Amino acid sequence: MSEIRYDVVTGKIAVISTERGKRPHDFKKTDVVKNDGPCPFCPGNENMTPPTLVEFCDEKGTWKLRGFNNKFAAFSKDTNSSMVEGDNELHNELHKANDGYGVAEIIVESNHHDKTLGQMEIDEIQNIIKALILRYDEIVKDKNIKYVQMFKNFGANGGASLEHGHWQIMAVTFIPEAVERELQGVEKYKNGKGTCPYCDIVNDELTEKTRVVAENDRFIVICPFASRFAYESWILPKEHKKAFNKIDSDDIKSLSSLLKYIINRYEDLFDYPPYNIVIHTLPHQDERDFHWHIEILPRLTTFAGFELATGAYINPTPPEQAASILRLD
Amino acid sequence: MSEIRYDVVTGKIAVISTERGKRPHDFKKTDVVKNDGPCPFCPGNENMTPPTLVEFCDEKGTWKLRGFNNKFAAFSKDTNSSMVEGDNELHNELHKANDGYGVAEIIVESNHHDKTLGQMEIDEIQNIIKALILRYDEIVKDKNIKYVQMFKNFGANGGASLEHGHWQIMAVTFIPEAVERELQGVEKYKNGKGTCPYCDIVNDELTEKTRVVAENDRFIVICPFASRFAYESWILPKEHKKAFNKIDSDDIKSLSSLLKYIINRYEDLFDYPPYNIVIHTLPHQDERDFHWHIEILPRLTTFAGFELATGAYINPTPPEQAASILRLD
């Protein structure tokens, strides 16, 4: 049997297998990123990348974290060409397009080629978050930018093309539909109940406890009720806060501690599985309400025809079971 | 540079890399489905599967195609349990769920373990389409069913867990959001222009020719303008037809011929790449207008953080280039 669950904010459907939840050893380990030749993200190879945009150094002046433009950018400010040539009204109606104006940057997490996020010290993770915020605040000075998407791909099945740990920042001239849907979901829920749905989720999960993985003074890690991915987790600020880039140094410390915890649990339980980390925050020019959060999406199963055809997801592990396994009781 | 393209029906965004389109040899071949033990889909192992629901036999009575319930079903009519226990109003509001009532069936394409769709004779492909329609018409007799999703997963990265070629049918009690979005897109476009957007696409592509891969009397294969996947193709009926299950025997023959053609091209150019085939048709209880079609989604790149965070897709190959390579001039 299975159960169809609806995300309270977006309405997105997750089909949760209730009969036999897949446990960590049920997932095959098939994921290796192998790069030939020198690593462009390693110290000494800085000339293989564009110039430094942000870096943190140790007392000897050696960089510990380094950010720069993505050499293979999906978005850039160099937008002088277009493939689309309209020749009549119908043609133009069918072929709506814009140039790919935007920003694509890389943050290299550390100067160690194969140190993982779960292996890092908390202050190293704090530096990553600080660097993301520094770049965010710089990037949004460009008024053409509507949204800054920050994310991390890990492992081949997570879409990482380089092994050396890194984050990506992509700034675009539109509000992505997944973010817009959450914004509208928050608005609709607030209009009905007068409260923020994410605040209600935090309070409900703290009461019920079955989907809580970890918590500290400022943040909570849960496996969301309508988890689309097996062992999916979210990190939410306990207090209602709209925007990731407005967090203070105590937030950064608390967040880093939980991020290390949850990634370390994945690494231990699934032997360094592929995953994506995505940050959802209020678009910086937006007046609406939001509750920023982080989604961690382990890539243990494959998107297949059903997901691509329908937009609904089949998840073989109930989040209650996932949380009980991810939790250190 | 890149270009942001909008699907005219759904508004979905594809970010098309215009700088250097990825050609077939740029994609790594990493995909193998390997099964241990006897194949449950091979002749002689019928006792490993649920009972036959549909089969076509040769003159000796040996089955050439066989359908049955999926043993590992995401949906079934046995819905007597629920994981969700509501204890107060807020809890219920946050935890909306239904049981996973529905149907999950398998159609085994042939009695050859490793014969691929592109290697089949056209009459074998006709049998697959006939079997899908037979099962469709049977399944929708249950008035609880709102949509029947038919699809094929091929290859490990396409989500296939068994190597032996097969299709899947999943019938559900909701209209999937991806289908609903297309239905609403058709309605909105018709309200504006008075025509069906898919009919306009067919006519525009036939005039412009740059994204046409193949055509015959009844169908056209194109690489859609806002292709989300590298080398994505769609098969559309040239005439406005709402529903897949209403096609006639000439349609089935024409469709089978083009389906063989395009899959064969993928197999030749990409050495049997992983892919998904999904059918989008009018929900059978729906009074709205639609133009049914097939989407073929090669899985040459990996969904990564950007796609999962935003709902927009980065596609490294312009569809014009993809069509010129898939086309046999």
XYZ file of C-alpha atoms in Angstrom:
658
model
C 0.000 0.000 0.000
C 0.929 3.569 -0.404
C -0.264 6.948 0.759
C -0.635 10.140 -1.249
C 0.585 13.135 0.737
C 0.178 16.800 -0.119
C 2.724 19.458 0.784
C 0.732 22.008 2.766
C 2.455 24.987 1.125
C 2.779 23.925 -2.525
C 0.209 21.147 -2.839
C 2.886 18.972 -4.438
C 2.147 15.268 -4.255
C 4.431 12.620 -2.760
C 3.381 8.991 -3.023
C 4.790 7.367 0.098
C 5.285 3.636 0.139
C 3.981 2.431 3.476
C 4.398 -1.297 3.001
C 8.119 -1.711 3.363
C 10.176 1.385 3.793
C 13.518 1.212 2.083
C 16.321 1.261 4.614
C 19.857 2.552 3.947
C 21.282 -0.798 2.816
C 18.452 -1.201 0.250
C 19.967 1.529 -1.903
C 22.730 0.576 -4.282
C 25.955 2.523 -4.130
C 26.820 3.443 -7.718
C 28.092 6.944 -7.429
C 31.607 8.114 -8.185
C 32.798 11.409 -9.649
C 36.146 10.790 -11.308
C 38.056 13.639 -12.866
C 41.106 13.245 -15.077
C 43.979 15.691 -14.895
C 44.673 18.426 -12.358
C 41.774 19.710 -10.229
C 40.985 23.354 -11.100
C 39.658 23.860 -7.570
C 42.862 22.771 -5.787
C 45.461 25.223 -4.415
C 48.137 26.003 -7.000
C 45.684 25.709 -9.912
C 43.995 29.084 -9.429
C 45.011 30.056 -12.969
C 42.617 27.371 -14.262
C 39.668 29.370 -12.930
C 38.451 32.966 -13.352
C 39.755 35.547 -10.837
C 38.928 35.355 -7.125
C 35.697 37.069 -6.030
C 35.803 36.047 -2.370
C 38.351 34.229 -0.259
C 39.086 33.497 3.386
C 42.707 32.869 4.334
C 44.534 31.380 7.278
C 47.152 33.303 9.271
C 49.821 32.406 6.697
C 47.743 33.910 3.864
C 46.813 30.546 2.341
C 43.215 30.493 1.165
C 40.828 28.147 2.983
C 37.775 29.012 0.877
C 37.672 30.649 -2.538
C 34.900 31.909 -4.854
C 34.959 32.922 -8.534
C 32.806 33.031 -11.645
C 31.781 29.683 -13.098
C 33.891 29.118 -16.207
C 31.053 27.109 -17.768
C 28.271 29.528 -16.965
C 24.603 28.892 -17.710
C 24.034 32.603 -17.013
C 26.236 35.608 -17.647
C 26.093 39.354 -18.145
C 27.584 39.057 -21.613
C 24.276 38.953 -23.482
C 24.772 40.280 -26.964
C 23.448 37.394 -29.035
C 20.137 35.674 -29.547
C 19.225 32.522 -31.436
C 15.611 33.515 -31.891
C 14.520 35.337 -35.004
C 10.821 36.119 -35.126
C 9.267 36.312 -38.592
C 5.577 36.739 -37.838
C 3.137 37.139 -34.973
C 2.310 33.453 -34.504
C 5.976 32.554 -34.622
C 6.739 35.102 -31.909
C 3.863 33.894 -29.752
C 5.171 30.333 -29.919
C 8.818 31.255 -29.399
C 8.984 33.418 -26.318
C 12.545 33.758 -25.115
C 14.943 36.002 -23.222
C 18.674 36.109 -23.164
C 20.328 34.211 -20.322
C 21.366 37.305 -18.375
C 22.556 36.496 -14.885
C 25.390 35.329 -12.703
C 26.939 31.906 -12.161
C 29.560 31.587 -9.456
C 31.395 28.832 -7.621
C 32.388 28.704 -3.947
C 35.137 26.137 -3.331
C 34.484 24.893 0.211
C 38.050 24.201 1.262
C 41.593 23.722 -0.019
C 41.338 19.964 0.573
C 40.437 18.100 -2.616
C 38.301 15.398 -1.054
C 37.222 16.728 2.311
C 33.439 16.393 2.520
C 30.940 18.742 4.110
C 30.256 16.233 6.878
C 33.964 15.981 7.676
C 34.473 19.717 8.085
C 34.839 21.648 11.309
C 31.883 23.848 12.170
C 33.910 27.006 11.600
C 34.711 25.847 8.056
C 30.994 25.454 7.364
C 30.368 28.887 8.888
C 32.810 30.286 6.339
C 30.815 28.735 3.488
C 27.627 30.382 4.738
C 29.392 33.686 5.249
C 30.803 33.527 1.729
C 27.367 32.758 0.242
C 25.898 35.778 2.036
C 28.777 38.066 0.989
C 28.302 37.109 -2.652
C 24.495 37.291 -2.354
C 24.635 40.855 -1.034
C 27.011 41.848 -3.822
C 25.050 40.141 -6.622
C 21.682 41.703 -5.715
C 23.088 45.196 -6.224
C 22.280 44.537 -9.889
C 18.607 45.495 -10.145
C 18.071 43.146 -13.115
C 18.514 40.164 -10.800
C 15.233 38.819 -9.417
C 16.431 35.710 -7.591
C 19.703 34.239 -6.376
C 19.680 30.447 -6.208
C 22.332 28.963 -3.936
C 22.862 25.213 -3.986
C 25.345 22.380 -3.696
C 25.593 19.272 -5.892
C 27.464 16.306 -4.433
C 28.291 13.085 -6.271
C 27.802 12.095 -9.906
C 24.116 11.316 -9.415
C 23.781 14.652 -7.651
C 24.973 16.368 -10.835
C 28.450 17.316 -9.610
C 30.949 17.350 -12.450
C 33.960 17.994 -10.217
C 34.843 16.003 -7.117
C 36.374 18.886 -5.127
C 33.627 20.132 -2.783
C 31.913 23.314 -3.944
C 28.676 25.317 -3.924
C 27.049 27.150 -6.798
C 25.328 30.511 -6.977
C 23.069 31.231 -9.962
C 21.395 34.612 -10.119
C 18.578 35.024 -12.626
C 16.172 37.638 -13.965
C 13.061 35.673 -13.003
C 11.543 34.263 -9.821
C 11.830 30.483 -10.241
C 8.471 28.728 -10.338
C 9.320 26.476 -7.374
C 10.022 29.538 -5.222
C 7.000 31.446 -6.553
C 4.808 28.475 -5.675
C 6.069 28.495 -2.086
C 5.519 32.261 -1.858
C 1.948 31.902 -3.095
C 1.412 28.941 -0.775
C 2.519 30.996 2.214
C 0.178 33.830 1.181
C -2.799 31.514 0.686
C -2.243 29.727 4.001
C -1.842 33.019 5.843
C -5.035 34.351 4.301
C -6.855 31.280 5.582
C -5.323 30.685 9.008
C -3.514 33.911 9.805
C -0.220 32.125 10.457
C 2.874 31.142 8.487
C 2.653 27.499 7.336
C 6.362 26.920 7.958
C 6.006 28.280 11.530
C 3.052 25.918 12.006
C 5.111 23.025 10.629
C 7.965 23.799 13.045
C 5.602 23.920 16.026
C 3.668 20.831 14.999
C 6.798 18.769 14.388
C 8.288 19.839 17.729
C 5.102 18.635 19.421
C 4.733 15.411 17.497
C 8.469 14.597 17.298
C 8.147 11.636 14.841
C 9.702 13.529 11.926
C 12.266 15.554 13.892
C 15.870 14.564 13.167
C 17.703 17.164 15.255
C 17.285 20.632 16.684
C 19.162 23.322 18.522
C 18.379 26.783 19.874
C 17.687 28.349 16.469
C 17.046 25.607 13.907
C 15.243 22.322 13.432
C 15.948 19.457 11.005
C 12.893 17.443 9.931
C 11.962 14.872 7.338
C 9.004 16.721 5.806
C 5.554 15.110 5.913
C 5.264 15.017 2.099
C 8.921 14.106 1.416
C 9.412 13.691 -2.338
C 12.816 12.043 -1.943
C 13.770 9.089 0.242
C 15.473 10.458 3.368
C 14.801 14.070 2.324
C 15.350 16.596 5.121
C 14.685 20.279 5.643
C 16.451 22.733 7.920
C 14.120 25.487 9.105
C 14.785 28.477 11.368
C 12.554 28.096 14.425
C 11.752 31.786 14.374
C 9.910 33.286 11.423
C 12.600 34.814 9.212
C 12.065 35.774 5.596
C 15.541 35.845 4.142
C 18.665 33.719 4.349
C 21.028 36.650 3.852
C 19.678 38.471 6.933
C 20.766 35.850 9.455
C 23.170 36.884 12.201
C 26.405 35.287 13.393
C 24.650 33.185 16.048
C 22.265 31.877 13.368
C 25.232 31.019 11.163
C 26.854 29.069 13.980
C 23.669 27.155 14.876
C 22.907 26.432 11.218
C 26.441 25.206 10.532
C 26.266 22.818 13.443
C 23.026 21.199 12.187
C 24.198 21.143 8.568
C 27.324 19.272 9.638
C 25.203 16.899 11.713
C 22.748 15.955 8.978
C 25.318 15.620 6.183
C 27.491 13.539 8.471
C 24.527 11.233 9.137
C 23.943 10.778 5.392
C 27.642 10.099 4.839
C 27.699 7.499 7.625
C 24.436 5.744 6.755
C 24.729 5.772 2.961
C 28.519 5.811 2.424
C 28.792 9.329 0.972
C 25.638 9.298 -1.148
C 24.923 11.816 -3.909
C 22.739 14.715 -2.748
C 21.665 18.267 -3.459
C 21.330 21.073 -0.950
C 19.102 23.949 -2.055
C 18.333 27.207 -0.266
C 14.909 28.792 -0.677
C 14.780 32.414 0.404
C 12.632 35.508 -0.197
C 13.385 37.127 -3.572
C 15.255 40.267 -2.517
C 12.920 42.728 -4.283
C 9.781 40.969 -3.017
C 7.419 42.527 -0.461
C 5.630 39.291 0.382
C 6.115 37.111 3.432
C 8.290 33.999 3.501
C 10.095 31.653 5.858
C 13.478 30.768 4.368
C 14.701 27.188 4.623
C 17.125 24.624 3.278
C 16.119 21.409 1.505
C 18.547 18.470 1.452
C 17.658 15.981 -1.270
C 19.538 12.659 -1.213
C 19.670 11.162 -4.707
C 19.166 7.522 -3.732
C 16.533 6.718 -6.328
C 16.165 7.822 -9.947
C 13.615 10.244 -11.327
C 11.729 8.084 -13.788
C 8.853 8.300 -16.243
C 6.170 8.673 -13.577
C 7.824 11.679 -11.952
C 8.637 13.338 -15.277
C 5.171 12.699 -16.702
C 3.130 13.750 -13.693
C 5.127 16.062 -11.428
C 4.283 13.715 -8.518
C 7.048 11.741 -6.795
C 7.164 8.164 -5.581
C 9.129 7.893 -2.326
C 9.933 4.393 -1.060
C 10.724 5.456 2.523
C 8.155 7.036 4.866
C 9.627 10.217 6.395
C 8.768 8.962 9.897
C 11.039 5.967 9.301
C 13.706 8.133 7.669
C 13.717 10.490 10.648
C 14.002 7.618 13.133
C 17.072 6.341 11.242
C 18.690 9.765 10.759
C 18.105 10.706 14.409
C 20.787 9.917 16.993
C 18.644 9.075 20.022
C 25.787 32.629 -23.542
C 22.461 31.078 -22.993
C 18.850 31.737 -23.838
C 15.824 31.402 -21.578
C 12.924 29.819 -23.452
C 9.327 29.515 -22.303
C 7.063 26.608 -23.233
C 4.063 28.263 -24.878
C 1.563 25.942 -23.159
C 2.966 25.558 -19.648
C 5.274 28.539 -19.312
C 7.998 26.182 -18.095
C 11.501 27.565 -18.461
C 14.347 25.890 -20.323
C 17.758 27.531 -20.219
C 19.352 26.641 -23.557
C 23.096 26.803 -23.896
C 23.813 28.516 -27.177
C 27.569 28.727 -26.950
C 28.556 25.172 -27.659
C 25.815 22.640 -28.099
C 26.678 19.264 -26.675
C 26.900 16.670 -29.422
C 26.278 12.924 -28.949
C 29.904 12.034 -28.161
C 30.040 14.716 -25.422
C 27.777 12.616 -23.191
C 29.410 9.912 -21.109
C 28.020 6.410 -21.419
C 27.553 5.140 -17.875
C 24.287 3.311 -18.001
C 23.800 -0.399 -17.459
C 20.877 -2.248 -15.871
C 22.199 -5.532 -14.522
C 19.837 -8.004 -12.923
C 20.944 -11.074 -10.994
C 18.998 -14.308 -11.234
C 16.234 -15.305 -13.637
C 14.300 -12.547 -15.423
C 10.660 -12.461 -14.247
C 9.644 -11.002 -17.616
C 11.115 -13.848 -19.730
C 9.028 -16.736 -21.147
C 8.921 -19.664 -18.728
C 9.045 -17.402 -15.656
C 5.409 -16.302 -15.764
C 4.927 -17.710 -12.259
C 7.266 -14.987 -10.966
C 4.677 -12.341 -11.910
C 0.977 -11.807 -11.148
C -1.529 -13.375 -13.585
C -1.804 -12.274 -17.207
C -4.128 -9.330 -17.915
C -3.397 -8.996 -21.638
C -1.348 -11.025 -24.079
C -0.809 -11.366 -27.811
C 0.351 -14.746 -29.092
C 1.875 -16.098 -32.288
C 0.275 -18.883 -34.341
C 1.816 -21.521 -32.049
C 0.229 -19.944 -28.963
C 3.501 -18.523 -27.600
C 3.032 -15.052 -26.156
C 4.787 -12.183 -27.925
C 3.586 -9.479 -25.510
C 2.245 -9.878 -21.998
C 0.720 -7.563 -19.385
C 0.029 -8.046 -15.665
C -0.183 -6.159 -12.368
C 3.063 -4.654 -11.073
C 4.227 -6.841 -8.196
C 5.848 -3.814 -6.541
C 2.939 -1.439 -6.957
C 2.999 2.222 -5.975
C -0.805 2.179 -6.362
C -3.337 -0.566 -5.698
C -7.011 -1.098 -4.931
C -6.160 -2.737 -1.616
C -6.472 0.413 0.494
C -7.418 -0.503 4.023
C -4.633 1.134 5.982
C -3.454 4.643 6.627
C -0.366 5.936 8.355
C -1.894 9.271 9.163
C -3.591 9.829 12.485
C -5.012 13.297 12.958
C -5.207 14.563 16.522
C -6.290 18.172 16.111
C -7.312 20.673 13.479
C -3.883 22.178 12.814
C -2.373 18.724 12.600
C -4.953 17.702 10.003
C -4.452 20.893 8.029
C -0.713 20.231 7.829
C -1.051 16.510 7.085
C -3.386 16.180 4.142
C -3.220 12.709 2.683
C -5.172 10.092 0.767
C -4.638 6.410 0.426
C -2.746 5.301 -2.663
C -5.770 3.873 -4.466
C -5.065 3.071 -8.075
C -3.616 0.652 -10.564
C -0.040 -0.236 -11.462
C 0.498 -2.569 -14.386
C 3.369 -3.772 -16.554
C 3.366 -4.460 -20.295
C 6.305 -6.674 -21.306
C 7.129 -5.581 -24.855
C 8.324 -8.899 -26.254
C 9.498 -12.375 -25.301
C 13.104 -11.415 -26.126
C 15.038 -10.428 -23.027
C 17.208 -7.751 -24.583
C 15.435 -6.698 -27.752
C 15.096 -2.919 -27.655
C 12.237 -0.769 -28.886
C 14.358 0.531 -31.757
C 15.173 -3.016 -32.866
C 11.538 -4.138 -33.059
C 9.446 -4.612 -36.145
C 6.726 -2.037 -36.621
C 4.002 -4.623 -36.000
C 5.570 -5.431 -32.606
C 5.390 -1.755 -31.665
C 1.794 -1.641 -32.897
C 1.044 -4.452 -30.453
C 2.462 -2.415 -27.568
C 0.212 0.519 -28.436
C -2.792 -1.765 -28.863
C -2.112 -3.362 -25.477
C -1.802 0.048 -23.781
C -5.161 1.080 -25.238
C -6.834 -2.214 -24.268
C -5.687 -1.839 -20.679
C -6.530 1.896 -20.646
C -10.103 1.228 -21.730
C -10.452 -1.466 -19.088
C -8.891 0.563 -16.257
C -11.055 3.665 -16.759
C -14.207 1.635 -16.137
C -13.394 2.306 -12.472
C -14.936 5.720 -11.856
C -12.479 6.446 -9.032
C -9.665 6.697 -11.565
C -9.019 10.248 -12.768
C -5.911 9.736 -14.890
C -4.008 6.869 -16.464
C -0.316 7.566 -16.897
C 1.411 5.368 -19.477
C 5.186 5.496 -19.723
C 8.364 3.579 -20.417
C 11.637 3.716 -18.470
C 14.736 2.490 -20.273
C 18.196 2.125 -18.744
C 19.373 2.516 -15.162
C 19.491 6.308 -15.406
C 15.996 6.179 -16.898
C 14.772 4.507 -13.723
C 14.346 0.991 -15.140
C 14.962 -1.656 -12.502
C 14.666 -4.586 -14.941
C 16.519 -4.887 -18.224
C 13.783 -6.745 -20.132
C 11.908 -4.116 -22.156
C 8.592 -3.051 -20.651
C 6.069 -0.228 -20.255
C 4.224 0.856 -17.145
C 0.637 1.954 -16.581
C -0.194 3.844 -13.390
C -3.793 4.880 -12.849
C -4.462 7.409 -10.110
C -7.320 9.236 -8.405
C -5.986 12.695 -9.245
C -5.130 14.651 -12.375
C -1.337 15.001 -12.242
C -0.175 18.605 -11.995
C 1.937 18.370 -15.154
C -1.127 17.287 -17.150
C -3.405 19.839 -15.456
C -0.921 22.561 -16.346
C -1.018 21.574 -20.014
C -4.834 21.470 -19.941
C -4.982 24.952 -18.440
C -2.355 26.151 -20.921
C -4.439 24.925 -23.843
C -7.530 26.645 -22.435
C -5.724 29.942 -21.864
C -4.127 29.927 -25.315
C -7.454 29.094 -26.978
C -9.175 31.895 -25.095
C -6.558 34.294 -26.423
C -5.996 33.160 -29.996
C -8.915 30.858 -30.708
C -6.676 27.972 -31.753
C -5.028 24.975 -30.096
C -1.396 25.745 -29.201
C -0.260 22.245 -30.165
C -1.943 22.599 -33.582
C -0.156 25.947 -33.973
C 3.141 24.330 -32.977
C 2.671 21.557 -35.562
C 1.908 24.062 -38.328
C 4.695 26.431 -37.343
C 7.299 23.663 -37.132
C 6.226 22.252 -40.509
C 6.731 25.705 -42.029
C 9.988 26.496 -40.300
C 11.452 22.948 -40.470
C 14.485 23.621 -38.205
C 13.132 21.563 -35.297
C 11.419 18.821 -37.313
C 13.053 15.396 -36.961
C 10.641 13.286 -38.999
C 7.038 13.183 -40.155
C 4.567 10.999 -41.958
C 0.932 11.261 -42.997
C -0.441 11.419 -39.444
C 2.354 12.363 -37.028
C 5.330 14.673 -36.645
C 8.441 14.334 -34.476
C 9.984 17.599 -33.299
C 12.573 18.782 -30.823
C 10.387 21.256 -28.920
C 11.369 24.938 -28.857
C 11.735 24.971 -25.048
C 13.307 21.503 -24.736
C 14.098 20.833 -21.071
C 16.264 17.810 -21.851
C 19.156 17.533 -24.320
C 17.831 15.827 -27.472
C 14.249 15.792 -26.127
C 11.636 14.999 -28.782
C 7.855 15.056 -28.989
C 5.566 13.052 -31.228
C 2.370 14.939 -32.021
C -0.634 13.919 -34.126
C -0.883 16.388 -37.012
C -4.650 16.533 -36.641
C -6.200 17.859 -33.446
C -7.066 14.811 -31.363
C -7.797 14.924 -27.667
C -7.167 11.399 -26.493
C -4.561 8.714 -27.096
C -6.999 5.843 -26.600
C -9.263 7.068 -29.411
C -6.720 6.606 -32.191
C -7.543 4.248 -35.057
C -5.522 1.439 -36.603
C -3.967 3.714 -39.247
C -2.879 6.095 -36.491
C -1.351 3.187 -34.601
C 0.615 2.130 -37.663
C 1.864 5.647 -38.421
C 2.750 6.272 -34.785
C 4.606 2.967 -34.467
C 6.687 3.757 -37.502
C 7.819 7.125 -36.115
C 8.377 5.739 -32.621
C 10.663 3.076 -34.056
C 12.444 5.718 -36.117
C 13.192 8.105 -33.266
C 14.182 5.440 -30.708
C 16.413 3.838 -33.311
C 18.108 7.179 -33.891
C 18.776 7.583 -30.146
C 20.121 4.030 -29.959
C 22.453 4.620 -32.916
C 23.684 8.060 -31.915
C 24.026 7.520 -28.157
C 24.667 3.757 -27.925
C 21.381 2.766 -26.241
C 21.046 5.727 -23.887
C 18.673 5.806 -20.914
C 15.368 7.537 -21.680
C 11.765 7.927 -20.638
C 8.739 7.926 -22.918
C 5.631 9.545 -21.439
C 2.154 9.861 -22.920
C 0.060 12.931 -22.133
C -3.616 12.486 -22.946
C -6.961 14.014 -21.963
C -8.147 12.771 -18.551
C -10.996 10.464 -19.537
C -13.673 12.204 -17.421
C -12.569 15.678 -18.546
C -14.713 17.904 -20.794
C -11.895 20.281 -21.691
C -9.931 20.393 -24.921
C -6.515 18.815 -25.386
C -4.104 17.602 -28.048
C -2.547 14.341 -26.893
C 1.167 13.765 -27.501
C 4.199 11.743 -26.533
C 7.331 13.155 -24.924
C 10.627 11.287 -25.259
C 13.152 12.409 -22.656
C 16.733 11.137 -23.099
C 18.519 11.034 -19.738
C 21.913 12.218 -20.923
C 22.472 14.773 -18.179
C 21.635 14.696 -14.477
C 18.941 16.690 -12.730
C 20.933 18.737 -10.276
C 20.441 21.340 -7.574
C 19.419 24.111 -9.962
C 16.606 22.086 -11.520
C 15.374 20.762 -8.167
C 15.548 24.177 -6.507
C 13.928 26.217 -9.243
C 11.802 24.013 -11.514
C 13.720 25.447 -14.502
C 15.993 23.206 -16.566
C 19.429 23.783 -18.047
C 19.757 22.124 -21.459
C 23.226 22.024 -23.032
C 22.020 21.317 -26.586
C 19.835 23.733 -28.596
C 16.827 21.834 -30.003
C 17.625 23.127 -33.504
C 20.991 21.380 -33.320
C 19.445 18.264 -31.745
C 16.891 18.046 -34.571
C 19.546 18.434 -37.245
C 21.471 15.514 -35.715
C 18.428 13.293 -35.114
C 17.117 13.973 -38.638
C 18.148 11.639 -41.478
C 18.394 14.103 -44.349
